[in-house]
Amino acid sequence: HGTFTAKVIKSINVGLILDHEGYSCLLPTTQIDPKEDLEAIVGKEINVSPIRVDYNRIRLIVSQKVANAIKDREEKEKFMSTIQVGNVYEGTVKNIEAYGAFVELENNVEGLLHISEIEHNRIVKVEKVLNTGDKVKVQVIKVEDGHIGLSRKALIKTPYELYSLEHKVSDVVTGKIVQKLPFGAIVELA
């Protein structure tokens, strides 16, 4: 299939007439993407993809939607070829499910941020931490068969790391005994 550039010549009732190297093309209204003011793009060059030949009028029927889909697929494949475990991205939360959130890393490329990878503390509802549209920093933890696994908690210090930053050996601290054992006790410090 492929795509090519054609110049918009005029608007007609069923779409746009385009010219590509002297060949007449029809871009039907249903194949324009995104929806635009047809008169405003007359004279401009746009990317289209051939979808069939109108032999009666000897012209090519083209689609901007198909051309954009091809471009999106190529961009996705190019981006996917660069993704590696350990890469860090700032993404946008696109969709929230009971089991996690889908985060868009690049145009049309999403990864799953599983509920267990959002925070170190156990959370029951994703919506308590994230909302659709939120910007979130994530790390790639898995790439398999075109699926991307993400982690937010990999980039956040653990409660133990945070505690050790605020306290040092020989500090006197208070805690709560949460369990007595024959050889000692388990103390909750924070």
Short mmCIF file of C-alpha atoms in Angstrom, two decimals:
data_model
loop_
_atom_site.label_atom_id
_atom_site.label_comp_id
_atom_site.label_asym_id
_atom_site.label_seq_id
_atom_site.Cartn_x
_atom_site.Cartn_y
_atom_site.Cartn_z
CA HIS A 1 0.00 0.00 0.00
CA GLY A 2 2.35 2.78 1.16
CA THR A 3 1.69 6.49 1.35
CA PHE A 4 2.46 9.50 -0.81
CA THR A 5 1.96 13.25 -0.79
CA ALA A 6 -0.73 14.88 -2.94
CA LYS A 7 -1.86 18.48 -3.36
CA VAL A 8 -5.47 19.37 -2.55
CA ILE A 9 -6.91 21.00 -5.72
CA LYS A 10 -10.55 21.58 -4.84
CA SER A 11 -13.42 20.61 -2.58
CA ILE A 12 -16.44 18.81 -4.08
CA ASN A 13 -19.62 17.50 -2.48
CA VAL A 14 -18.18 14.00 -1.85
CA GLY A 15 -14.71 15.03 -0.64
CA LEU A 16 -11.54 16.51 -2.10
CA ILE A 17 -9.87 16.31 -5.49
CA LEU A 18 -6.09 15.97 -5.20
CA ASP A 19 -3.21 15.92 -7.65
CA HIS A 20 -0.23 13.60 -7.41
CA GLU A 21 2.33 14.06 -10.18
CA GLY A 22 -0.42 14.87 -12.69
CA TYR A 23 -2.73 12.05 -11.58
CA SER A 24 -6.19 12.88 -10.25
CA CYS A 25 -7.12 11.48 -6.84
CA LEU A 26 -10.37 11.54 -4.89
CA LEU A 27 -10.21 11.74 -1.11
CA PRO A 28 -13.76 10.88 0.05
CA THR A 29 -15.09 12.85 3.04
CA THR A 30 -15.30 9.60 5.07
CA GLN A 31 -11.52 9.09 4.62
CA ILE A 32 -10.41 12.52 5.87
CA ASP A 33 -8.58 12.36 9.19
CA PRO A 34 -8.76 14.39 11.28
CA LYS A 35 -12.01 16.12 10.30
CA GLU A 36 -11.03 19.50 8.88
CA ASP A 37 -12.60 22.49 7.15
CA LEU A 38 -12.29 21.25 3.56
CA GLU A 39 -11.90 24.73 2.06
CA ALA A 40 -9.08 25.50 4.52
CA ILE A 41 -6.85 22.69 3.18
CA VAL A 42 -7.27 23.50 -0.52
CA GLY A 43 -3.79 24.20 -1.87
CA LYS A 44 -2.03 22.20 0.87
CA GLU A 45 -0.05 18.98 0.49
CA ILE A 46 -1.26 16.06 2.57
CA ASN A 47 -0.25 12.43 3.05
CA VAL A 48 -2.65 9.85 1.65
CA SER A 49 -2.71 6.17 0.87
CA PRO A 50 -4.28 4.52 -2.21
CA ILE A 51 -7.30 2.34 -1.40
CA ARG A 52 -8.73 1.58 -4.87
CA VAL A 53 -8.92 2.73 -8.49
CA ASP A 54 -12.04 4.34 -9.97
CA TYR A 55 -11.75 2.97 -13.53
CA ASN A 56 -14.85 4.84 -14.74
CA ARG A 57 -13.27 8.23 -14.02
CA ILE A 58 -9.67 6.99 -14.27
CA ARG A 59 -8.61 8.27 -10.90
CA LEU A 60 -7.20 6.91 -7.68
CA ILE A 61 -9.36 6.77 -4.56
CA VAL A 62 -7.20 7.63 -1.56
CA SER A 63 -7.49 7.72 2.22
CA GLN A 64 -5.96 10.05 4.75
CA LYS A 65 -7.15 7.74 7.55
CA VAL A 66 -5.21 4.79 6.13
CA ALA A 67 -2.12 6.98 5.58
CA ASN A 68 -2.26 8.15 9.21
CA ALA A 69 -2.72 4.56 10.43
CA ILE A 70 0.35 3.46 8.41
CA LYS A 71 2.36 6.39 9.82
CA ASP A 72 1.24 5.56 13.39
CA ARG A 73 2.18 1.89 12.91
CA GLU A 74 5.62 2.80 11.54
CA GLU A 75 6.23 5.23 14.42
CA LYS A 76 5.11 2.58 16.92
CA GLU A 77 7.42 -0.05 15.39
CA LYS A 78 10.34 2.42 15.41
CA PHE A 79 9.70 3.34 19.05
CA MET A 80 9.25 -0.32 20.06
CA SER A 81 12.64 -1.14 18.54
CA THR A 82 14.29 1.31 20.97
CA ILE A 83 12.56 0.12 24.15
CA GLN A 84 14.70 -1.79 26.62
CA VAL A 85 14.21 -3.00 30.17
CA GLY A 86 15.48 -0.24 32.44
CA ASN A 87 14.42 2.68 30.21
CA VAL A 88 12.63 5.47 32.09
CA TYR A 89 9.82 7.49 30.52
CA GLU A 90 7.39 10.21 31.52
CA GLY A 91 4.05 8.94 30.30
CA THR A 92 0.37 9.82 30.52
CA VAL A 93 -2.23 7.63 32.22
CA LYS A 94 -4.69 6.78 29.43
CA ASN A 95 -6.93 4.17 31.01
CA ILE A 96 -7.48 2.73 34.49
CA GLU A 97 -8.55 -0.84 35.16
CA ALA A 98 -9.01 -2.77 38.40
CA TYR A 99 -5.62 -4.47 37.84
CA GLY A 100 -3.59 -1.36 36.92
CA ALA A 101 -3.23 1.57 34.57
CA PHE A 102 -2.31 1.84 30.89
CA VAL A 103 0.33 4.52 30.40
CA GLU A 104 1.03 6.07 26.99
CA LEU A 105 4.80 6.42 26.56
CA GLU A 106 4.75 7.73 22.99
CA ASN A 107 2.01 8.37 20.46
CA ASN A 108 -0.10 5.14 20.37
CA VAL A 109 2.41 3.14 22.45
CA GLU A 110 1.09 2.06 25.83
CA GLY A 111 2.46 -0.08 28.61
CA LEU A 112 0.77 -1.69 31.62
CA LEU A 113 1.55 -0.31 35.05
CA HIS A 114 0.27 -3.19 37.18
CA ILE A 115 -1.37 -2.27 40.50
CA SER A 116 1.47 -4.05 42.35
CA GLU A 117 4.03 -1.80 40.61
CA ILE A 118 2.45 1.56 41.49
CA GLU A 119 3.72 1.97 45.06
CA HIS A 120 5.63 0.05 47.71
CA ASN A 121 2.58 0.19 49.98
CA ARG A 122 -0.23 -2.14 48.97
CA ILE A 123 -3.08 -0.30 47.28
CA VAL A 124 -6.59 -1.60 46.68
CA LYS A 125 -7.87 0.93 44.13
CA VAL A 126 -5.70 2.42 41.39
CA GLU A 127 -7.86 5.59 41.41
CA LYS A 128 -6.67 6.41 44.94
CA VAL A 129 -3.19 7.06 43.50
CA LEU A 130 -3.62 7.76 39.76
CA ASN A 131 -6.19 9.42 37.52
CA THR A 132 -6.66 9.41 33.75
CA GLY A 133 -4.53 12.21 32.27
CA ASP A 134 -1.92 12.17 35.06
CA LYS A 135 1.73 12.42 34.05
CA VAL A 136 3.69 9.59 35.61
CA LYS A 137 7.38 8.62 35.61
CA VAL A 138 7.79 4.90 34.93
CA GLN A 139 10.51 2.36 34.26
CA VAL A 140 10.28 -0.48 31.74
CA ILE A 141 10.53 -3.79 33.61
CA LYS A 142 9.41 -6.17 30.84
CA VAL A 143 9.15 -6.19 27.04
CA GLU A 144 7.55 -9.31 25.62
CA ASP A 145 5.63 -9.93 22.36
CA GLY A 146 4.90 -6.24 21.88
CA HIS A 147 3.65 -5.86 25.46
CA ILE A 148 5.41 -3.46 27.81
CA GLY A 149 5.44 -3.93 31.58
CA LEU A 150 6.02 -0.78 33.63
CA SER A 151 6.90 0.06 37.22
CA ARG A 152 6.49 3.33 39.11
CA LYS A 153 7.66 1.92 42.44
CA ALA A 154 11.05 0.98 40.92
CA LEU A 155 11.75 4.73 40.81
CA ILE A 156 10.50 5.45 44.35
CA LYS A 157 12.61 4.86 47.47
CA THR A 158 11.38 2.01 49.66
CA PRO A 159 10.10 2.78 53.17
CA TYR A 160 13.35 1.19 54.47
CA GLU A 161 15.49 3.49 52.31
CA LEU A 162 13.53 6.55 53.43
CA TYR A 163 13.84 5.52 57.10
CA SER A 164 17.59 4.90 56.80
CA LEU A 165 18.06 8.35 55.24
CA GLU A 166 16.45 9.97 58.28
CA HIS A 167 18.17 7.79 60.92
CA LYS A 168 21.67 6.55 61.56
CA VAL A 169 23.29 3.78 63.60
CA SER A 170 23.26 4.68 67.34
CA ASP A 171 20.10 6.86 67.08
CA VAL A 172 17.62 6.26 69.87
CA VAL A 173 14.18 5.65 68.35
CA THR A 174 10.78 4.63 69.63
CA GLY A 175 8.64 1.93 68.14
CA LYS A 176 5.65 -0.29 68.72
CA ILE A 177 6.04 -3.99 69.52
CA VAL A 178 3.89 -5.78 66.96
CA GLN A 179 4.93 -9.37 67.67
CA LYS A 180 6.68 -11.18 70.54
CA LEU A 181 8.88 -14.12 69.62
CA PRO A 182 10.88 -16.62 71.74
CA PHE A 183 14.13 -14.96 70.64
CA GLY A 184 12.99 -11.30 70.71
CA ALA A 185 10.31 -8.97 69.39
CA ILE A 186 9.37 -7.38 66.09
CA VAL A 187 9.19 -3.59 66.45
CA GLU A 188 7.41 -1.31 64.03
CA LEU A 189 9.53 1.82 63.69
CA ALA A 190 7.46 3.71 61.14
#
